Every structure is written in C-alpha cells, then in structure tokens.
Tab-separated table of C-alpha atoms in Angstrom:
chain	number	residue	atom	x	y	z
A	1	UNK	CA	10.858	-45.277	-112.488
A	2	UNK	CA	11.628	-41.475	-111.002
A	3	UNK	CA	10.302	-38.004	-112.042
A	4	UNK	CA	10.076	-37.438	-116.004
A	5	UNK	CA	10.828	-33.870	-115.382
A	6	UNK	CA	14.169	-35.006	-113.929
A	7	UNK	CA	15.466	-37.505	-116.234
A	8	UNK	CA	18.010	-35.879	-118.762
A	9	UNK	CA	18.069	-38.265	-121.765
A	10	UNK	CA	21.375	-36.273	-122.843
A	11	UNK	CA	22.960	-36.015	-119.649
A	12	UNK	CA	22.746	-39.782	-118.805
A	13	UNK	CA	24.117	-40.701	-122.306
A	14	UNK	CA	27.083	-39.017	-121.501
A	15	UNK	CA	27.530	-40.470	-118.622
A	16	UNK	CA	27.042	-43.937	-120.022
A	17	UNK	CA	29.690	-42.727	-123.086
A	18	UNK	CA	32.338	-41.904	-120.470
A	19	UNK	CA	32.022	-44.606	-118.183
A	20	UNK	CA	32.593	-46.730	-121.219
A	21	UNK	CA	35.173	-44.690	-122.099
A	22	UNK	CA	37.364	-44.899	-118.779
A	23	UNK	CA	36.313	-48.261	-118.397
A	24	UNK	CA	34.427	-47.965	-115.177
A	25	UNK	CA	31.960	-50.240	-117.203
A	26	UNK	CA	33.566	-53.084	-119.384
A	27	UNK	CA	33.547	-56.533	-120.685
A	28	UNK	CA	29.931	-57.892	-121.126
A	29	UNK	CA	28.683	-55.594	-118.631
A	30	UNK	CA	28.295	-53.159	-121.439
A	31	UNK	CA	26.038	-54.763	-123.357
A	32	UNK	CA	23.323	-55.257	-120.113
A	33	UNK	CA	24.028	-51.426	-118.899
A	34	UNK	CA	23.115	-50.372	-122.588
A	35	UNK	CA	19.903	-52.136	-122.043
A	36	UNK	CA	19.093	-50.394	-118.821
A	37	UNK	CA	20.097	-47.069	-120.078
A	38	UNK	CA	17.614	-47.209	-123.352
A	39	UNK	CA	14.897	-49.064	-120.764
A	40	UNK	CA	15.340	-45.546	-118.583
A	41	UNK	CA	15.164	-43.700	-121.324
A	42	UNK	CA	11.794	-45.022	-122.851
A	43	UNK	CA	10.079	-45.414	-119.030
A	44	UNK	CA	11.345	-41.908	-118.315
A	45	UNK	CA	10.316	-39.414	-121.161
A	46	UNK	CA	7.925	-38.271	-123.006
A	47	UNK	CA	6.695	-39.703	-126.057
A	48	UNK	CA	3.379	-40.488	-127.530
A	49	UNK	CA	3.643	-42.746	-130.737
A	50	UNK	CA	5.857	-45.683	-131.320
A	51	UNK	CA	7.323	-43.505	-134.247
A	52	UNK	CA	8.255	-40.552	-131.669
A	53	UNK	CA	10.131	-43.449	-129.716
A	54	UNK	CA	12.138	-45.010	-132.451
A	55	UNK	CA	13.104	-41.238	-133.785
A	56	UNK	CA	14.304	-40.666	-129.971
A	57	UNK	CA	16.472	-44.329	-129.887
A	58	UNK	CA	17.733	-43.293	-133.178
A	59	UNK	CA	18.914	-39.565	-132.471
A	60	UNK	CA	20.476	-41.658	-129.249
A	61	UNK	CA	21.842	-44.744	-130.670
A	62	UNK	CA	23.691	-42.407	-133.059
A	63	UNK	CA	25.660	-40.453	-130.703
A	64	UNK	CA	26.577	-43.323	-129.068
A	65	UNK	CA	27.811	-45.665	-131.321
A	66	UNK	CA	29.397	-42.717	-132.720
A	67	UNK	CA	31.565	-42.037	-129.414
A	68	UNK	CA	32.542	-45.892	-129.496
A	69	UNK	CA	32.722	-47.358	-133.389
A	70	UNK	CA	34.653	-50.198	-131.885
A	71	UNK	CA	32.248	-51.236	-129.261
A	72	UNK	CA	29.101	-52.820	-131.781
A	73	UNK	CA	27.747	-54.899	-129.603
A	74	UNK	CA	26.473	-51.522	-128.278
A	75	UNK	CA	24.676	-50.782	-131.715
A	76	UNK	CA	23.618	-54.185	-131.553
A	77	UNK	CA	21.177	-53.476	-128.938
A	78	UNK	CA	20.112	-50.360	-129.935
A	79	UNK	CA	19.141	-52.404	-133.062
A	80	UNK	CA	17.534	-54.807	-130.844
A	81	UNK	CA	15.358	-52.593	-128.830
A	82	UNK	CA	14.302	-51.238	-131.975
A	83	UNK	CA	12.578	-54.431	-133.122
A	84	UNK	CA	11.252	-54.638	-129.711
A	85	UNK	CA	9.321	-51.136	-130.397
A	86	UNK	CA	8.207	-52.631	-133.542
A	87	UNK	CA	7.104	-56.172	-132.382
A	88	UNK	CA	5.596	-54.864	-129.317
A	89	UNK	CA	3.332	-52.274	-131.556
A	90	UNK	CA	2.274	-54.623	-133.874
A	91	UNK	CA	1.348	-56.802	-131.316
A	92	UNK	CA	-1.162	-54.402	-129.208
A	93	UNK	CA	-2.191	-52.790	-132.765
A	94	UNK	CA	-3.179	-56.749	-134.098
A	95	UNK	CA	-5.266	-57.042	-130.830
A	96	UNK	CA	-6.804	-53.696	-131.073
A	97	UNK	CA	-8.233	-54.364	-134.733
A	98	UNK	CA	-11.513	-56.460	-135.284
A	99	UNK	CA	-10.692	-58.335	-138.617
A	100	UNK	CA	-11.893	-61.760	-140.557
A	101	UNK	CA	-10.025	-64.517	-139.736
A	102	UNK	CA	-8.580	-65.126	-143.360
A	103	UNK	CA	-7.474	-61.009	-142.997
A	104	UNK	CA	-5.870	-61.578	-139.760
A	105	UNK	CA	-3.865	-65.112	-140.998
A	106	UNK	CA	-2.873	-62.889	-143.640
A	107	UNK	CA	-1.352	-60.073	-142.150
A	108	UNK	CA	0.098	-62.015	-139.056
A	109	UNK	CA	2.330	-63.972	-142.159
A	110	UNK	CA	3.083	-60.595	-143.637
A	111	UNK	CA	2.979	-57.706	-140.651
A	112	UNK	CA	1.308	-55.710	-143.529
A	113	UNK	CA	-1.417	-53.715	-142.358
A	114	UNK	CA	-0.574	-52.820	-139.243
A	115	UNK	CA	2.707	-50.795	-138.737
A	116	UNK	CA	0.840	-47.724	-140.014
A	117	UNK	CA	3.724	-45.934	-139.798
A	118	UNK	CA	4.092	-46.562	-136.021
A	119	UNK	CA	2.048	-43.183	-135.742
A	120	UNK	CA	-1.129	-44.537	-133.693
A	121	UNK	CA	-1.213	-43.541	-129.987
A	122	UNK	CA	-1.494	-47.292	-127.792
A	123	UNK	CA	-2.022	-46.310	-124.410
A	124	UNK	CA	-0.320	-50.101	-123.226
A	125	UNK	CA	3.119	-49.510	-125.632
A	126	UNK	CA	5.172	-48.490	-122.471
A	127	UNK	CA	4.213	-50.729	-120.176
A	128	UNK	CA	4.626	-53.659	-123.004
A	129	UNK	CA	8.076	-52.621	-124.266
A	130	UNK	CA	9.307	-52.406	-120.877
A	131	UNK	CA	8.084	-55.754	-119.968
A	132	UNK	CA	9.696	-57.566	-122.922
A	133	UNK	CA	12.912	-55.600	-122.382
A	134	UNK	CA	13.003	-57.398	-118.818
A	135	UNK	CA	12.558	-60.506	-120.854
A	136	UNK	CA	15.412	-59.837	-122.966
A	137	UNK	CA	17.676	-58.450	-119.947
A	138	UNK	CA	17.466	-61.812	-118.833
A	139	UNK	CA	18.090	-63.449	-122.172
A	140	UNK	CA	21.713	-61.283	-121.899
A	141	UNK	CA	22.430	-62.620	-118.275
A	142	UNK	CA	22.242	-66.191	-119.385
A	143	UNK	CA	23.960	-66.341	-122.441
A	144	UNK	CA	27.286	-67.734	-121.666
A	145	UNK	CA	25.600	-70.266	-119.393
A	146	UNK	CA	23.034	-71.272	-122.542
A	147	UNK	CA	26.419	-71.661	-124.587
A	148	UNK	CA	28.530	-73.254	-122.066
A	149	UNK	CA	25.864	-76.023	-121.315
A	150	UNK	CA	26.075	-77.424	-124.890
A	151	UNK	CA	29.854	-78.032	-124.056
A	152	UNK	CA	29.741	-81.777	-123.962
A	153	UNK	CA	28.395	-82.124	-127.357
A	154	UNK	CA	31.193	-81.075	-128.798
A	155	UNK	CA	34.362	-81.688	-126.513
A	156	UNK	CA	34.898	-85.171	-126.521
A	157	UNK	CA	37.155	-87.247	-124.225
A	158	UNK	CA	41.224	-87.311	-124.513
A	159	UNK	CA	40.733	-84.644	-126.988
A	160	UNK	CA	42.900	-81.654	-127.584
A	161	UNK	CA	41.397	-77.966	-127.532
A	162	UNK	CA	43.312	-75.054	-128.796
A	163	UNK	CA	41.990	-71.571	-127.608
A	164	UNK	CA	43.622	-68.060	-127.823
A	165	UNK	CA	42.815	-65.016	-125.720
A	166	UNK	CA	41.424	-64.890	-122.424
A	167	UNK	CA	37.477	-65.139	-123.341
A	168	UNK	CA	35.174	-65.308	-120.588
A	169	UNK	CA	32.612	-67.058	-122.663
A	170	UNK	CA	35.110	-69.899	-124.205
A	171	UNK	CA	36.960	-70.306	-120.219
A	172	UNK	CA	33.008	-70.946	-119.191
A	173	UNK	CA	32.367	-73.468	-122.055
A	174	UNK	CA	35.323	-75.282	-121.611
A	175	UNK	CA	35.216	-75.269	-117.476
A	176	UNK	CA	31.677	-76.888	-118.098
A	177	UNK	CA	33.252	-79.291	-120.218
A	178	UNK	CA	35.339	-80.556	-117.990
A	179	UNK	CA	32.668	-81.219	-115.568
A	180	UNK	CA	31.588	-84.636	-117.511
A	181	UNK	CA	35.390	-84.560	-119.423
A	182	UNK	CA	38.878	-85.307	-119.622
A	183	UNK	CA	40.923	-83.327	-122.159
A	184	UNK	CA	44.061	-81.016	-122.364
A	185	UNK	CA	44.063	-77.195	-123.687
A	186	UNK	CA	46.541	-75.556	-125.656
A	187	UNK	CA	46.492	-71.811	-125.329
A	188	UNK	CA	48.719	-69.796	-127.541
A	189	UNK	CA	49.733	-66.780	-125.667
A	190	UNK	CA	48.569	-64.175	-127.175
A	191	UNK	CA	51.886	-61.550	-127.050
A	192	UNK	CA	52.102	-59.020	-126.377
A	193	UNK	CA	48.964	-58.603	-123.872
A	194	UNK	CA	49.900	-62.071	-122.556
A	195	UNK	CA	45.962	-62.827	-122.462
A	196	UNK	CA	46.636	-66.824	-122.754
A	197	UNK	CA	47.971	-66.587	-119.190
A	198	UNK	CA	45.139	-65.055	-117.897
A	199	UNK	CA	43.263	-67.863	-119.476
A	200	UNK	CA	45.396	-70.793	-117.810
A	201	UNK	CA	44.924	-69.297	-114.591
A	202	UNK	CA	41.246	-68.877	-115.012
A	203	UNK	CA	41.076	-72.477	-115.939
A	204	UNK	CA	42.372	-73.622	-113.304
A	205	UNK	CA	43.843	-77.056	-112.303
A	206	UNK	CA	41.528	-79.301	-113.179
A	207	UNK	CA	42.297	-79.102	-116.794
A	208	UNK	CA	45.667	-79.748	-117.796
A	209	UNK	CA	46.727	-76.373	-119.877
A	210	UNK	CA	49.593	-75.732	-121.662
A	211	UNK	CA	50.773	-71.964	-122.632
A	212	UNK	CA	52.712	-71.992	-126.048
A	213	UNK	CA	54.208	-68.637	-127.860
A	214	UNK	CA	52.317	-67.861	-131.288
A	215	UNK	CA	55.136	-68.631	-133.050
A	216	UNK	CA	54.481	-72.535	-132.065
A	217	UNK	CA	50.899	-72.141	-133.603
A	218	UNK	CA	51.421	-73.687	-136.771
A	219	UNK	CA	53.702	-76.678	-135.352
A	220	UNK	CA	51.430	-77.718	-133.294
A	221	UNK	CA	48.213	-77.676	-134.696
A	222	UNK	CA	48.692	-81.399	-136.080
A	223	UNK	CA	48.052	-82.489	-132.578
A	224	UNK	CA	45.088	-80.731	-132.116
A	225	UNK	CA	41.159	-81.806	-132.527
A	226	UNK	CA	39.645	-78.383	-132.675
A	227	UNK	CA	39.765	-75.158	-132.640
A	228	UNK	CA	37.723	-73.221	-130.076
A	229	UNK	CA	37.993	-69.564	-130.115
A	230	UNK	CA	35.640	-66.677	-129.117
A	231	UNK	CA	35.183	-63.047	-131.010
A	232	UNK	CA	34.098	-59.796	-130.414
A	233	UNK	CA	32.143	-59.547	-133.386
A	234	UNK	CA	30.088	-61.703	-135.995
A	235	UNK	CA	30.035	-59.749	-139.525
A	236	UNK	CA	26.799	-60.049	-141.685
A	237	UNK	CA	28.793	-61.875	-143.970
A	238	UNK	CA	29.899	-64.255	-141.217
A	239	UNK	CA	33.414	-63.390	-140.720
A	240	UNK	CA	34.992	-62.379	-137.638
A	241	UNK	CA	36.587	-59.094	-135.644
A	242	UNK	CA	38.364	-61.451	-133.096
A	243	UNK	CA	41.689	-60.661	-130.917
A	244	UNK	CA	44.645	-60.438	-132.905
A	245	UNK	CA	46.068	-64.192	-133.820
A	246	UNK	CA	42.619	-64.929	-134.375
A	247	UNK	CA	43.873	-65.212	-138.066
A	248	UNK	CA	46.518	-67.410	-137.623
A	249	UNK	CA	45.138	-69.929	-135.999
A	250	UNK	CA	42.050	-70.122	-138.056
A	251	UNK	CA	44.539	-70.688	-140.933
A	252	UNK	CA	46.606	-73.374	-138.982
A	253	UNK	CA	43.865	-74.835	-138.387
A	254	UNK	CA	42.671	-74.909	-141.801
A	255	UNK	CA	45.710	-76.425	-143.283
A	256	UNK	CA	45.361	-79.392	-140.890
A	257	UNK	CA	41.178	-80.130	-141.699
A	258	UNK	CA	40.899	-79.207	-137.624
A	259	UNK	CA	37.394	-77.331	-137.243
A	260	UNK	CA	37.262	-74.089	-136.186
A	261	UNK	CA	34.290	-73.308	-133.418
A	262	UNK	CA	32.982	-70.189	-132.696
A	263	UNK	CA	31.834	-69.530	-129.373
A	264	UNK	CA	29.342	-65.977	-129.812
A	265	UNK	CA	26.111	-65.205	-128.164
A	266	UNK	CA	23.113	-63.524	-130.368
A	267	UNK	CA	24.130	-59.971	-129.420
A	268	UNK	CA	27.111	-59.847	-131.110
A	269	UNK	CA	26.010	-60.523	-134.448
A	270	UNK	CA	26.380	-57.320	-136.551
A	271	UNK	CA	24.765	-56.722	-139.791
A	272	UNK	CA	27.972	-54.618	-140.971
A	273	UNK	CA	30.472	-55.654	-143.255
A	274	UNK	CA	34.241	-55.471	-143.348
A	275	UNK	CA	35.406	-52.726	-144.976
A	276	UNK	CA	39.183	-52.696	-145.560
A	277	UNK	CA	39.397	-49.416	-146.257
A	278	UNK	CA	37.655	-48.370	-143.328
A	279	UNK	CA	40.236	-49.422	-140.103
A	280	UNK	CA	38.986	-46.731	-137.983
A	281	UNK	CA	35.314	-48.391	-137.271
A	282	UNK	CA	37.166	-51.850	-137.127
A	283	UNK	CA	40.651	-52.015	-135.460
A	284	UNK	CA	41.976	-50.049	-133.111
A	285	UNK	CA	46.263	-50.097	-132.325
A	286	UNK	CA	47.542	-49.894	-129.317
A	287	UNK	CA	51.331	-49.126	-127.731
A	288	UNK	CA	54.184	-51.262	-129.403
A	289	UNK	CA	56.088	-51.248	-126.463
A	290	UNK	CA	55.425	-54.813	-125.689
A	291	UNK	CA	57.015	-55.889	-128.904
A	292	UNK	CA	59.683	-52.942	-129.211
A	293	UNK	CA	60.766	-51.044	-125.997
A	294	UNK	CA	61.764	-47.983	-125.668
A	295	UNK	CA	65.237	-49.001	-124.544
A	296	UNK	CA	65.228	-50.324	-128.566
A	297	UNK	CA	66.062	-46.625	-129.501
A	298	UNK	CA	67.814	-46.913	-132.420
A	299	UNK	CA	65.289	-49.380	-133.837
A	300	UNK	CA	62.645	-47.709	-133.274
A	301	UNK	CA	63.826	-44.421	-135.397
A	302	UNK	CA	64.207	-46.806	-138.376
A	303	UNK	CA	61.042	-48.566	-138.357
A	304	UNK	CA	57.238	-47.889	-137.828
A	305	UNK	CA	55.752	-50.928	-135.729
A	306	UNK	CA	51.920	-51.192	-134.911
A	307	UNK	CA	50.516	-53.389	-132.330
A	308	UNK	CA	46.533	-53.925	-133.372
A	309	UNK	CA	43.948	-55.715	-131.401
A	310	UNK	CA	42.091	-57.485	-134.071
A	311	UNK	CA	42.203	-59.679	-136.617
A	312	UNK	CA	39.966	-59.765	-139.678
A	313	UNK	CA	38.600	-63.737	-140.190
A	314	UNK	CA	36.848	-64.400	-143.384
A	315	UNK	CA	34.339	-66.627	-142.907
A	316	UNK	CA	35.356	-69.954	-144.693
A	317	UNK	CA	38.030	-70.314	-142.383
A	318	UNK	CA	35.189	-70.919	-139.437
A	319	UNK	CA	33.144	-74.317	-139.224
A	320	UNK	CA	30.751	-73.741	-136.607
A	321	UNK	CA	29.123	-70.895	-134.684
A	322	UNK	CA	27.511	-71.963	-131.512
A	323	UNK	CA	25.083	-69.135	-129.639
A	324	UNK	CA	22.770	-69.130	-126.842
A	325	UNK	CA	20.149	-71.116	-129.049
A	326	UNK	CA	22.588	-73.630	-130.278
A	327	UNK	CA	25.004	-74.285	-133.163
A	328	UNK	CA	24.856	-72.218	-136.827
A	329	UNK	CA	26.889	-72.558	-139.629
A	330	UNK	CA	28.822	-68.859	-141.228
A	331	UNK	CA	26.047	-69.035	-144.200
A	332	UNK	CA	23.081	-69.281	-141.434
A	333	UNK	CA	23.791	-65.736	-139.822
A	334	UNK	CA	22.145	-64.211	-142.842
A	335	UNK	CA	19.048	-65.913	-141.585
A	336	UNK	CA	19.624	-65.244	-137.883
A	337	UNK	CA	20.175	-61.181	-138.776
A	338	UNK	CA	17.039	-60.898	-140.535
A	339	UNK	CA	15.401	-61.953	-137.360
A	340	UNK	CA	17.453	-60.074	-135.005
A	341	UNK	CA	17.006	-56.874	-136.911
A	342	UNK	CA	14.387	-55.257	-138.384
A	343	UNK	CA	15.812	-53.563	-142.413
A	344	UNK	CA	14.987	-50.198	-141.340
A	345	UNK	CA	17.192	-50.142	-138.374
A	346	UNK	CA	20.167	-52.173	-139.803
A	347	UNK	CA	21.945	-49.107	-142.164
A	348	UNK	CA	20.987	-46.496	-139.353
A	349	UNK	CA	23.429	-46.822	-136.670
C-alpha cells in the first residue's frame, strides 16, 4: 500500500476536502472515495491498538465533516468504519481467548468482556479491517442496483409515478421497472435548477414522461398512484433532508392517501436530528437569480428572496423506505441505526 514514511494523513485529507469542495469529486462518488481515503489512512500509518486507530479516525472524521456539514453521508462512513474497528477487534480478541462455552454464548449475546478498552495489541487487526472494508466497498458499489432490482414489487402496471429531482438512484429504480412494466411518470420540474428535465432525458423514451411546473403539484396528484422520491439524507427520527419541493409533494400526496416511497441506500441514514434552529449544518441557499433576475432591479431592492436546496420532511408524511436490503418503515430506522452505528461514535462527528 506505499511507504508509511510517505503517507501524510493531513496532507491527503486536504486534498480529499478540496476536491469535494470544487467538485472534482461529486455525487455518490463521495461516499466510495471517503472509504478509500480512511482505508489509506489505516493501511498506511502507524498505529498499534484498535484504540490508537479509532482516536486517529476521530481527530480525522472531525475535520472533515467539519469542512463539509452538508455532505453527511461523509460522516456516515466515518461512523461506519468505526464499527468496523470495533467488530473486527472483537472478533480476533473472541478467537484469541480460551473460555467455557456457557462464557463465550454469553459474551457473544452481550460483546461484554472483550472490548477491553480496544487497548490490546492484535497483530491480524490491519490486515482484518482492511479486508472487511473491501467487503463493504463493494456493498457501496451495488447499492442502487440492490434497490433498483426490487422495482417490480412495487410499480405495478398502467400505474402513475410521480418523482421530483433528477436522482440517480430513483431514474435506476424506475428504468428497471420498466424492464417487466408499462407505466407513465410525472416529474415536477423542480425550478429553478430545472432538475426534472434532466430526469426526463435520463429516462429516456421508453417510458412515457411528462414534465409539469411545481405549481401543478397539488392538481395533479389525484391522478397519481405513488409517490417515489429519493433524499439526501435519512434523519434518526426518520424524516428527510431531500431537494427542495420534497415538502410539497409529500404533502400532496398526503392529502390524496397516495404513498410516499423512499428510495435511500444504508449509507445515508444519519443518526442526527433536525434542528430548526440550526440551518447552517442542514440547508444551504443558493443564487436567486433563477427566480428573480437581475434585470428585476427594482424588485430586488424591496425584497429579500432565498433560493434553498432542501426541504425538511417530517417523517409521517413518508410510507415506505426501501434500501439495499429491502423495504423499512420511518419507525424501523431506529432499529437499522443502532446496527449501523456503534453509541460511542454516533454524538462524535
């Protein structure tokens, strides 16, 4: 894996922080170079107890989801490699110890016993961690395929989809869908980054799409048989950071009884809550000029006008997460972040 001497832990987290920055990496290939950047940094320095390591991904993690608040996917897997560490120690330390059966049954159910602090030197920890992080780099890359393959169980012939945005993961899902069905897509348009075009032309022709403005939302949900949308984050609470409209249509579609699916892979579950007080860590605004122009002068000096990319969705407005290992309802992801996560790591980033 290259010369410990020469690897500069600091150096290549900078690097990784501005390439996110200038978006020379984006989209989901963040979340896979965040796993090869923490996989370089464990094969590449030196450490000598588990504890040393997690101290080191810590110190790390920190300054990077620090640069990027927004981007928590990121902290996500900095999360996850942390229960990696753990798992993987426990693991060599359980077959290292000589114990009584009933003992071992014991502590297996409970994992008491045998963290120790994560202080004991195991000679195998690298080679083990860096093993199941291949494991779980491959986990990453098939994700949207795992999602999009359980497509036909829940689009249905002649039905109507409504999407917003231009998701890679819900275009997938619902180009797999049409492999074995027929059925028409409404995608609301998403002003003012016009993302529902890029959707329709990513679709393609074999589904018949139709582009409507946001304002048609509500109007036409009546027609519609669900709601299929994708996010960029899953709360702990089970509510959504999702692209701004996100809201409205989830409400539409409440109004109408028309279920609300969820399209988000494991590693964007998040055990942080909404805070509405804190805007900074979960919106960000962009330029107005797509709403207002600057040719709107005398407008403009009158009124203040912000343009943010997400919405907030509260989680009894959604009916149905699906993930890479199948369908969850918004009270389940309690469940699913206790085993993402271990509680030490989920306040630390």
């Amino acid at each position: 894996m290259g010369d410990v001497n020469k690897f500069d832990v600091n150096t290549a987290v900078l690097d990784f922080i501005l390439d996110v920055k200038y978006e020379r990496i984006c989209g989901n290939d963040i979340i896979l170079e965040t796993v090869k950047l923490f996989k370089e940094i464990i094969s590449n320095t030196n450490w000598e107890t588990a504890s040393d390591l997690i101290n080191m991904i810590k110190t790390q993690g920190r300054a990077i989801t620090k640069s990027m608040p927004l981007h928590s996917s990121v902290a996500n897997m900095v999360r996850r490699i942390l229960k990696i560490i753990r798992e993987e120690y426990v693991t060599l330390l359980k077959n290292k110890q000589d114990d009584s059966y009933e003992e071992s049954l014991h502590k297996i159910v409970t994992s008491e016993g045998y963290s120790d602090d994560y202080k004991k030197e195991l000679p195998q920890l690298k080679l083990a961690i860096i093993d199941h992080l291949n494991e779980f780099e491959t986990e990453l890359e098939s994700s949207a395929d795992n999602i999009a393959q359980q497509a036909s169980e829940h689009i249905h012939s002649n039905e109507i989809i409504m999407t917003l945005g231009a998701n890679e993961t819900v275009g997938a899902f619902l180009r797999k869908a049409a492999a074995s069905r027929k059925f028409e897509v409404i995608i609301a348009a998403t002003e003012p980054f016009n993302e529902g075009h890029k959707m329709a032309c990513r679709l393609g022709p074999k589904i018949p799409t139709t582009v409507i403005p946001d304002s048609a939302i509500f109007a036409i949900m009546s027609r519609v048989n669900k709601v299929i949308i994708g996010t960029d984050t899953v709360m702990a609470n089970g509510g959504l950071r999702a692209v701004c409209g996100s809201h409205v249509v989830a409400l539409a579609a409440h109004h109408y009884s028309v279920p609300v699916i969820v399209l988000a892979p494991l590693e964007q579950l998040s055990p942080q809550y909404f805070c509405s007080y804190d805007q900074d860590s979960f919106n960000s605004f962009v330029s107005p000029e797509g709403v207002v122009t600057y040719s709107d002068g005398d407008i403009l000096s009158k009124v203040h006008v912000y343009n943010p990319v997400y919405d907030y969705v509260p989680p009894d407005l959604v009916t149905l997460f699906i993930s890479n290992n199948g369908g969850h309802s918004p009270s389940y992801v309690y469940r699913l972040l206790s085993e993402l996560y271990h509680p030490e790591d989920t306040g630390d980033l």
